[in-house]
PDB file of C-alpha atoms in Angstrom:
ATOM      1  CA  UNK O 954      -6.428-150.869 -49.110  1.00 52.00           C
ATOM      2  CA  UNK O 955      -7.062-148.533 -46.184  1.00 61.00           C
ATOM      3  CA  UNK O 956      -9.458-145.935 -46.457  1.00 72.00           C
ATOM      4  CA  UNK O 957     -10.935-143.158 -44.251  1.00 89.00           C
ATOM      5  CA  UNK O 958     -14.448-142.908 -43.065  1.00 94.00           C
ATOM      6  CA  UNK O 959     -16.241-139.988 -44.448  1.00 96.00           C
ATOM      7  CA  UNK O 960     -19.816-139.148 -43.666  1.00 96.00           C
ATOM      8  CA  UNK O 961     -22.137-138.129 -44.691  1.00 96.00           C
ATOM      9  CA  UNK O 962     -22.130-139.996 -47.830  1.00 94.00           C
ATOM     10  CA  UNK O 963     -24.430-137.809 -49.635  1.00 95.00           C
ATOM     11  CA  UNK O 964     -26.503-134.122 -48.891  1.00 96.00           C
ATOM     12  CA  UNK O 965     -29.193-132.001 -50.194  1.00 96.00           C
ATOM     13  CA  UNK O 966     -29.420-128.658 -48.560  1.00 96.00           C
ATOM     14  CA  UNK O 967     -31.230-125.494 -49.482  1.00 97.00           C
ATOM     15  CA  UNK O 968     -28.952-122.574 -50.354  1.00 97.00           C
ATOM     16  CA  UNK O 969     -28.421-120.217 -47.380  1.00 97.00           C
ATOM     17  CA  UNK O 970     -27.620-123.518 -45.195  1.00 97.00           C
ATOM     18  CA  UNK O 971     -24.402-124.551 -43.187  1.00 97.00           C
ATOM     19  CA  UNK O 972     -22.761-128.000 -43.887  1.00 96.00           C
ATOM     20  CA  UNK O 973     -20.541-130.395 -41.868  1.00 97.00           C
ATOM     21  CA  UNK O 974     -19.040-133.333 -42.891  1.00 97.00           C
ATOM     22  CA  UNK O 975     -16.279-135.395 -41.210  1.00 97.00           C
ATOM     23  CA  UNK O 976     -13.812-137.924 -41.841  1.00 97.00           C
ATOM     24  CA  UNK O 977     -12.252-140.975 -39.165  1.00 96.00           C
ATOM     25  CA  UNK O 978      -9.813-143.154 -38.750  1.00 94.00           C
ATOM     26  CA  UNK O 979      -8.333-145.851 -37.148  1.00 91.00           C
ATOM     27  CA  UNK O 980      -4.783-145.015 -37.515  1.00 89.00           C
ATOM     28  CA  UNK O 981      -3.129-142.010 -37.061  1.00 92.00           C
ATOM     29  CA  UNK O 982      -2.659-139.165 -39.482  1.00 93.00           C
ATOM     30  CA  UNK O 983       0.199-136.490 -39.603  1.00 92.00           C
ATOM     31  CA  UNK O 984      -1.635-134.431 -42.613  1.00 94.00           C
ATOM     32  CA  UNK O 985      -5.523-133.953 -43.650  1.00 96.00           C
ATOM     33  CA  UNK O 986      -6.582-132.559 -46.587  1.00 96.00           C
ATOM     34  CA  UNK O 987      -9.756-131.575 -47.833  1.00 98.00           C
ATOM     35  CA  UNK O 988     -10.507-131.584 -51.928  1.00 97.00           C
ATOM     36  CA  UNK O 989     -13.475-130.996 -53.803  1.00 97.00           C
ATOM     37  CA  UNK O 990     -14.473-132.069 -57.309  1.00 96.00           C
ATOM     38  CA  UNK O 991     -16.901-130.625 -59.550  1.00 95.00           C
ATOM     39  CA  UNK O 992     -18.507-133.045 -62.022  1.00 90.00           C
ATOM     40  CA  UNK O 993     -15.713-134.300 -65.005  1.00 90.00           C
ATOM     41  CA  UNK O 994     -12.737-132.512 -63.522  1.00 94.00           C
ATOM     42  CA  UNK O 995      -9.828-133.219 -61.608  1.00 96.00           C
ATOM     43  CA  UNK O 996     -10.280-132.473 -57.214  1.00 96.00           C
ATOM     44  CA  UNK O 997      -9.171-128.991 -56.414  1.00 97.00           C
ATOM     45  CA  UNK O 998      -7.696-128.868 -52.935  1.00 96.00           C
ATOM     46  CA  UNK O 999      -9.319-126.970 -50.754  1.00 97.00           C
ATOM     47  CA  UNK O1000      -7.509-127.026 -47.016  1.00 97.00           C
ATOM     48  CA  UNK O1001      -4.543-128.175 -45.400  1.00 96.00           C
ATOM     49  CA  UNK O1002      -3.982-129.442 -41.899  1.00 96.00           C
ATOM     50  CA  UNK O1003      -0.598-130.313 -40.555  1.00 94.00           C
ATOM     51  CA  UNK O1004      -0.981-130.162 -36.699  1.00 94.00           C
ATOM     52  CA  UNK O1005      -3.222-131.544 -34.224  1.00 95.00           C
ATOM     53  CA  UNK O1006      -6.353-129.051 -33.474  1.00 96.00           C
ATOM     54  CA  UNK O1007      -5.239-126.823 -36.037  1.00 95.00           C
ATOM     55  CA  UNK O1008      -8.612-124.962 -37.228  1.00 97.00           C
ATOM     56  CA  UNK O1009      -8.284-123.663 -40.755  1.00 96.00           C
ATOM     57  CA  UNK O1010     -10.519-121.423 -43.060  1.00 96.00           C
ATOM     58  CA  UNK O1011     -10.212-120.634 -46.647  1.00 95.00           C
ATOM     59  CA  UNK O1012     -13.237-118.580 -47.325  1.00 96.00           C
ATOM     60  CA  UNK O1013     -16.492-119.941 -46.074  1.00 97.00           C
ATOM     61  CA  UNK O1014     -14.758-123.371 -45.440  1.00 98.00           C
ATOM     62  CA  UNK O1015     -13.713-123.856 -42.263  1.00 98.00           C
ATOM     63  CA  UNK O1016     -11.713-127.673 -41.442  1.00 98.00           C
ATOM     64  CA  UNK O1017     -10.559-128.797 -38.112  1.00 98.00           C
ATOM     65  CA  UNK O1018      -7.497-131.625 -37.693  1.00 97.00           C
ATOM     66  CA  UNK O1019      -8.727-133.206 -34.704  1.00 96.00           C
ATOM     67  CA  UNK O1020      -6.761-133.914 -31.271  1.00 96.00           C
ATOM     68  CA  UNK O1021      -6.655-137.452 -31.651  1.00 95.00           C
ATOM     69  CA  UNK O1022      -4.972-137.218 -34.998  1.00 94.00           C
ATOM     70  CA  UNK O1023      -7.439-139.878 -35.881  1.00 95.00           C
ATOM     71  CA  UNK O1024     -10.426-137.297 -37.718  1.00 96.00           C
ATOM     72  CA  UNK O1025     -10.793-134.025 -39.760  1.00 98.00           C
ATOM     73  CA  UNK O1026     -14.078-132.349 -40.477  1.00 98.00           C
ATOM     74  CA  UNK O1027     -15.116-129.420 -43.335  1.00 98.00           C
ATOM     75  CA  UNK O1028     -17.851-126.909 -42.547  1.00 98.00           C
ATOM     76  CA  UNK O1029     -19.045-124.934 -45.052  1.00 98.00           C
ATOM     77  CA  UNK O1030     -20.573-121.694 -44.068  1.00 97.00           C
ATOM     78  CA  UNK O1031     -23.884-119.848 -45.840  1.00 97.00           C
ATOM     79  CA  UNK O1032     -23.519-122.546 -48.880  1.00 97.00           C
ATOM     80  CA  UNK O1033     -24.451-121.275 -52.443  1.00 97.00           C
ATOM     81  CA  UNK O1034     -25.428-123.290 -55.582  1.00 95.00           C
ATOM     82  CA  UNK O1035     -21.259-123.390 -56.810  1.00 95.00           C
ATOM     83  CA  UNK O1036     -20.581-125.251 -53.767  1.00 97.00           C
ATOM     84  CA  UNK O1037     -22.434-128.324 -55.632  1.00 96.00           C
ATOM     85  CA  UNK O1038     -20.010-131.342 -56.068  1.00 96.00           C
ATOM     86  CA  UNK O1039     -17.908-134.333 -53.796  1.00 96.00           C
ATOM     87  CA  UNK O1040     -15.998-133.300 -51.233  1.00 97.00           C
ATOM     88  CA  UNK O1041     -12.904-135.671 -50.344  1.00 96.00           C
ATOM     89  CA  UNK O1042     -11.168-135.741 -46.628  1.00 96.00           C
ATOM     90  CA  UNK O1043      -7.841-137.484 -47.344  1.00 95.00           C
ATOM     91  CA  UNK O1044      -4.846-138.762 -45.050  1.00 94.00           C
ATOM     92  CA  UNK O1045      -1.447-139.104 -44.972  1.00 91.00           C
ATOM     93  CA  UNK O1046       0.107-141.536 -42.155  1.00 87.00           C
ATOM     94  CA  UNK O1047       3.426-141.036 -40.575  1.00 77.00           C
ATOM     95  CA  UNK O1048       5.751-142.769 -42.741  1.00 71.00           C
ATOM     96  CA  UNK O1049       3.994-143.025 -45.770  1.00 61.00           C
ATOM     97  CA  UNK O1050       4.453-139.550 -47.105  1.00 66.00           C
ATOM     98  CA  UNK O1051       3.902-140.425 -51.016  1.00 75.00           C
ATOM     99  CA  UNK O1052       0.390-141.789 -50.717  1.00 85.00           C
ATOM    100  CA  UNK O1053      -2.319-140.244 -49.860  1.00 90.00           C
ATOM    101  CA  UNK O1054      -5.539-142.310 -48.439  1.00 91.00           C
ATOM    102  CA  UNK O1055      -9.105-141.082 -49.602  1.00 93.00           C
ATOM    103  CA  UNK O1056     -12.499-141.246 -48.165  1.00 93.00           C
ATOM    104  CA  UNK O1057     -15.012-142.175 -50.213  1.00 92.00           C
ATOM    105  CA  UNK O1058     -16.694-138.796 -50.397  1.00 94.00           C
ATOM    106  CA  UNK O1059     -19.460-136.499 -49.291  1.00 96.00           C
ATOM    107  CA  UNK O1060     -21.744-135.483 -52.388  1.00 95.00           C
ATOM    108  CA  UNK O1061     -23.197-131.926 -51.644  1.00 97.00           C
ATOM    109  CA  UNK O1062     -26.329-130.638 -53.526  1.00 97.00           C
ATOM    110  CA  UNK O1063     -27.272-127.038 -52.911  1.00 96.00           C
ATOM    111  CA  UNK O1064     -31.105-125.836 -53.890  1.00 92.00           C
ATOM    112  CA  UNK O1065     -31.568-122.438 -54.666  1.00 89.00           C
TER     113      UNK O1065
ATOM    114  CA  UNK V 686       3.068-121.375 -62.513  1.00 84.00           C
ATOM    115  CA  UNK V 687       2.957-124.964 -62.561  1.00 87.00           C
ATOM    116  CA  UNK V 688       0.550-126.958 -64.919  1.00 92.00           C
ATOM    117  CA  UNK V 689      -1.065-130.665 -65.687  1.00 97.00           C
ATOM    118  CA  UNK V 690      -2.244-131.822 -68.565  1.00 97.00           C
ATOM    119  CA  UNK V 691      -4.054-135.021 -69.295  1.00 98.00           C
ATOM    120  CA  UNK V 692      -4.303-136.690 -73.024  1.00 97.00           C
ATOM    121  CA  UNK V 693      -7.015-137.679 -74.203  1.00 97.00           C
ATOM    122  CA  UNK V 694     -10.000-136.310 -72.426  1.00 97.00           C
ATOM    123  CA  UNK V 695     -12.423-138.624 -73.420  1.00 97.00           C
ATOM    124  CA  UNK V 696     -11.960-142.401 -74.755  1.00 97.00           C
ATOM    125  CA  UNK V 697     -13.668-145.136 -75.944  1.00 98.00           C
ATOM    126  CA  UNK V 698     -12.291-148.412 -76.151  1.00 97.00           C
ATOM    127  CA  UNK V 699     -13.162-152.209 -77.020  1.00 98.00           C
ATOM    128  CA  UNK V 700     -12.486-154.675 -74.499  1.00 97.00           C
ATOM    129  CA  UNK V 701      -8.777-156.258 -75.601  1.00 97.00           C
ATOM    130  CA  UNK V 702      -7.382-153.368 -76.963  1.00 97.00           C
ATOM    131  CA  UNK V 703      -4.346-151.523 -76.052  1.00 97.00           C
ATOM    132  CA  UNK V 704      -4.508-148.196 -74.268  1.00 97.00           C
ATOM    133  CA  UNK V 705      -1.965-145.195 -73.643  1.00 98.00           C
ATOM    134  CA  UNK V 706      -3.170-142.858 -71.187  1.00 98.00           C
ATOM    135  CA  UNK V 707      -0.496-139.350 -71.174  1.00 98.00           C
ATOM    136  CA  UNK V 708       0.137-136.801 -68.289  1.00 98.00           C
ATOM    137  CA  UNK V 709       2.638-134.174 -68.131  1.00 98.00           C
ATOM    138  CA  UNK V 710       3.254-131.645 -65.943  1.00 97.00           C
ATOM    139  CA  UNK V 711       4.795-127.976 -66.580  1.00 95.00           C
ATOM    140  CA  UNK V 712       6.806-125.107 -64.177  1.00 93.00           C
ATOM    141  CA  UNK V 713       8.318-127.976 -61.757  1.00 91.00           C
ATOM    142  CA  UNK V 714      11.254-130.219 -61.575  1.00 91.00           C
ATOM    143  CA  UNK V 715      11.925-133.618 -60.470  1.00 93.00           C
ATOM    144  CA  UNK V 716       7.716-133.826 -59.384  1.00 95.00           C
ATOM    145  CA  UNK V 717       6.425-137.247 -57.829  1.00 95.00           C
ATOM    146  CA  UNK V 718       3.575-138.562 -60.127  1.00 97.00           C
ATOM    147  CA  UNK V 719       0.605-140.386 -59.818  1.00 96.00           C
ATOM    148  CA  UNK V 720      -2.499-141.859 -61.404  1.00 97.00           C
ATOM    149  CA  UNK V 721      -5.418-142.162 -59.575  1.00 96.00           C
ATOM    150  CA  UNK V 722      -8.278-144.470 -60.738  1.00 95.00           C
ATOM    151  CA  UNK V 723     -12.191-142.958 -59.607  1.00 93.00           C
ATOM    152  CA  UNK V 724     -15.403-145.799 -60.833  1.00 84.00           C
ATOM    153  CA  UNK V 725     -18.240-144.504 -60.799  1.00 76.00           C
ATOM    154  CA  UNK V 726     -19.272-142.589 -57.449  1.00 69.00           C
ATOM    155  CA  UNK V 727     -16.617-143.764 -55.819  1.00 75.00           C
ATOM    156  CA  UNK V 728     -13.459-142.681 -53.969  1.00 85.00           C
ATOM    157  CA  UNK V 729      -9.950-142.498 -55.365  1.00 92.00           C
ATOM    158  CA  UNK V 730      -7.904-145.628 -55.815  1.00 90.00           C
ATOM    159  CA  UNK V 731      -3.819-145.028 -56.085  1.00 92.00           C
ATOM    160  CA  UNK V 732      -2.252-147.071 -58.873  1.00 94.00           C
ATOM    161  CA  UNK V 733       1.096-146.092 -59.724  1.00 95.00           C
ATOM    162  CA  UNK V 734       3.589-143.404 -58.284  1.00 93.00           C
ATOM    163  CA  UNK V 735       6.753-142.269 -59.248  1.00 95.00           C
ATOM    164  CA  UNK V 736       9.149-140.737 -57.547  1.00 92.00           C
ATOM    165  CA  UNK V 737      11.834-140.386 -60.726  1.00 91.00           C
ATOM    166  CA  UNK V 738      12.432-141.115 -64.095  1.00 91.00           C
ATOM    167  CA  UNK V 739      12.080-145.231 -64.295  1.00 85.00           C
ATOM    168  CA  UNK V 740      11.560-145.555 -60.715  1.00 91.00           C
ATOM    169  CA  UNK V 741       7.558-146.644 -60.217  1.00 93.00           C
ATOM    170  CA  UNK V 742       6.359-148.144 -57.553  1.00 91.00           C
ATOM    171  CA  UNK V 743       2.707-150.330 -57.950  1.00 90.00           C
ATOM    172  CA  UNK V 744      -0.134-150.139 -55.913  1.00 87.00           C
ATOM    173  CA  UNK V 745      -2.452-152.691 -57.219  1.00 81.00           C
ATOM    174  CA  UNK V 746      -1.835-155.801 -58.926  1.00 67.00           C
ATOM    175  CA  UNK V 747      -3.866-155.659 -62.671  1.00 79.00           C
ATOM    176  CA  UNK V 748      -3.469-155.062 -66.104  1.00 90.00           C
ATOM    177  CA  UNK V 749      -2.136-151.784 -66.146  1.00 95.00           C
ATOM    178  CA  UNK V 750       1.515-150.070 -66.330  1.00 95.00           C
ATOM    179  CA  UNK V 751       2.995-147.232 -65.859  1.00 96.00           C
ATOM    180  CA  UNK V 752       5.728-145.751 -67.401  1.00 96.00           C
ATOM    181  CA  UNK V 753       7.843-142.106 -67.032  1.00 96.00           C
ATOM    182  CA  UNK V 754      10.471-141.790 -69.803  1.00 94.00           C
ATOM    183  CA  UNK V 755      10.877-138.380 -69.040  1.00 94.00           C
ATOM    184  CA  UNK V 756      10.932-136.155 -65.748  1.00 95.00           C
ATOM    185  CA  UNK V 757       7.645-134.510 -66.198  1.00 96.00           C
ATOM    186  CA  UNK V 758       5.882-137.209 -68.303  1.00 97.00           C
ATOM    187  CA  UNK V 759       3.906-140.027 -66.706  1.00 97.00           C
ATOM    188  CA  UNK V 760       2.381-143.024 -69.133  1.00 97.00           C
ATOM    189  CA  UNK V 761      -0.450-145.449 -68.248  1.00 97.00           C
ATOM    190  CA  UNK V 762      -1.065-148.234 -70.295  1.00 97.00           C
ATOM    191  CA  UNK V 763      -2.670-151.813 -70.811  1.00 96.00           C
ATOM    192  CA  UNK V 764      -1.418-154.486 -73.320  1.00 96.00           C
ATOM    193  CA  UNK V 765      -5.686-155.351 -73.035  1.00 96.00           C
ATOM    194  CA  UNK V 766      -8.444-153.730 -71.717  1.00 96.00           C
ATOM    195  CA  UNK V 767     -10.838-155.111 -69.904  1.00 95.00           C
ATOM    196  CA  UNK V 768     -14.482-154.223 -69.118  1.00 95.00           C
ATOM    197  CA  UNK V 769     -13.751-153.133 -65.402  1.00 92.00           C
ATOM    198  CA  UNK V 770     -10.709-151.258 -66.507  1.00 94.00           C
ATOM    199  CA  UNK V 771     -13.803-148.168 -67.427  1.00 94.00           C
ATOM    200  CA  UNK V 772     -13.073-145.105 -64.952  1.00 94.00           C
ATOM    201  CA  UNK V 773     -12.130-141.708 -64.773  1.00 96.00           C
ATOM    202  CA  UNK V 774      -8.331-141.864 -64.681  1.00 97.00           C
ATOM    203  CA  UNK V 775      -6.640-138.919 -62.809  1.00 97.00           C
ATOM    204  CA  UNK V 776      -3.274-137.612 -63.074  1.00 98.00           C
ATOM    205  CA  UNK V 777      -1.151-135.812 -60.049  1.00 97.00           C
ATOM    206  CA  UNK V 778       1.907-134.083 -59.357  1.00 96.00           C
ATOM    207  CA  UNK V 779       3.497-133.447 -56.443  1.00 94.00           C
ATOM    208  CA  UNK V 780       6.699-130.852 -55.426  1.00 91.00           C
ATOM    209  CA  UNK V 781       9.701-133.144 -53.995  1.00 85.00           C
ATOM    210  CA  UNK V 782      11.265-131.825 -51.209  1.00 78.00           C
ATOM    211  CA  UNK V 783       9.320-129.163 -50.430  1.00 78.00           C
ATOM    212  CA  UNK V 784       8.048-129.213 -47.086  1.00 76.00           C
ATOM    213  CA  UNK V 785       4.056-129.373 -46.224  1.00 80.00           C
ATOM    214  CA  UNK V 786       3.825-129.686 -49.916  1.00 83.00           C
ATOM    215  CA  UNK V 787       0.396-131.704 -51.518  1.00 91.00           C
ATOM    216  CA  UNK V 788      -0.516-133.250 -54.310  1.00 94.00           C
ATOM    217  CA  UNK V 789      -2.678-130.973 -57.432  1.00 95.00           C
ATOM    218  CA  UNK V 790      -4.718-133.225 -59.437  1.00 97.00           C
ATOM    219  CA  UNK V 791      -4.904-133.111 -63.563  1.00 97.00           C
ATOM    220  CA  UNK V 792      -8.485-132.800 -65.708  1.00 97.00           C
ATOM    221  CA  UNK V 793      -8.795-136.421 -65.842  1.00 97.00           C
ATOM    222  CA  UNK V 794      -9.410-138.948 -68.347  1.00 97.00           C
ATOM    223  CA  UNK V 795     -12.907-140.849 -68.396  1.00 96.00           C
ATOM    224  CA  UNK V 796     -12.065-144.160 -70.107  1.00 96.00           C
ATOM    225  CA  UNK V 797     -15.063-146.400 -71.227  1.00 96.00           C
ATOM    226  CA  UNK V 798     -14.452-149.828 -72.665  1.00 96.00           C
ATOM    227  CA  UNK V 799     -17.049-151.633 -74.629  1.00 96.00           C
TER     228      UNK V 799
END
């Protein structure tokens, strides 16, 4: 099945440090989402995005829905060692508003 | 407040046994289910959602069903397991008609078969 691009596919920063990752497609989405899972648990969302170049923060995490409808990226802002875990971007399409399409996730490590 | 709840949290099967994975959901009405299957470092797959009682829709053809013989209770299960069928098995629920609403994810089950 379809799934979004997300990149990076894995980082190792030093606590302190900013972090961007992004997801693409080659379809259009009408909703991005941003989730993150810590190890043996269920993802948490994090962010919602429901219009194009809507810029959203929920604490230190800032996500962007981009113009073209077709990308999303997460920063994360001064990370810290609870930040540790995989990060999802996911998509919904117009017209397909019970699934959800995943990336394959960005795996954060933060050294204190 | 609305809850999920995944049963078991932890299992260990041999290959060609049966399996009955349970999710429920608590505080909500009439939710759209799903499971969700996650190998190893890897992204989430869809494999069943439901948008009411007996009405399930597949995403991938394999060994597994689903069943929902109640509004806020969501089955998975295989006749046989196979080797490949080992994963982390997620449960989530979703508010119907509710606008800009998203889906919240349960603990998970990580499956192993032997």
């Amino acid at each position: 099945g379809q799934q979004l691009n997300q990149s990076p596919q894995s980082m190792f920063i030093q606590e302190g440090e900013d972090v961007s990752m992004n997801c693409t497609s080659s379809s259009i989405f009408n909703t991005w989402l941003w989730y993150k899972q810590d190890p043996g648990e269920g993802p948490v969302l994090l962010i919602a995005l429901y219009k194009a170049g809507e810029l959203t923060s929920n604490g230190r995490l800032t996500a962007q829905f981009g113009i073209t409808r077709k990308d999303s990226f997460l920063n994360i802002s001064a990370s810290i060692p609870s930040d540790v875990g995989i990060y999802f971007c996911a998509g919904r399409r117009q017209g397909g508003s019970e699934k959800l399409v995943f990336g394959k996730g960005t795996k954060l490590t933060v050294n204190p | 407040s609305q809850t999920i709840h995944q049963w078991p949290a932890t299992l260990v099967q041999p290959v060609g046994s049966p399996l009955s994975l349970e999710c429920t959901v608590e505080g909500t009405s009439n939710p759209n289910l799903y499971w969700y299957r996650q190998a190893a470092g890897r992204g989430l797959q869809l494999l069943f959602y439901s948008i009411g009682i007996d009405q399930i829709s597949s995403e991938v053809p394999q060994n597994l069903s689903a069943s929902r013989p109640q509004d806020r209770q969501f089955i998975l299960s295989s006749k046989k397991l196979l080797l490949s069928d080992s994963g982390f098995y997620l449960c989530a629920w979703r508010a119907s008609g509710v606008p800009r609403n998203e889906q919240f994810f349960g603990p998970g089950t990580r499956l192993t078969v032997l």
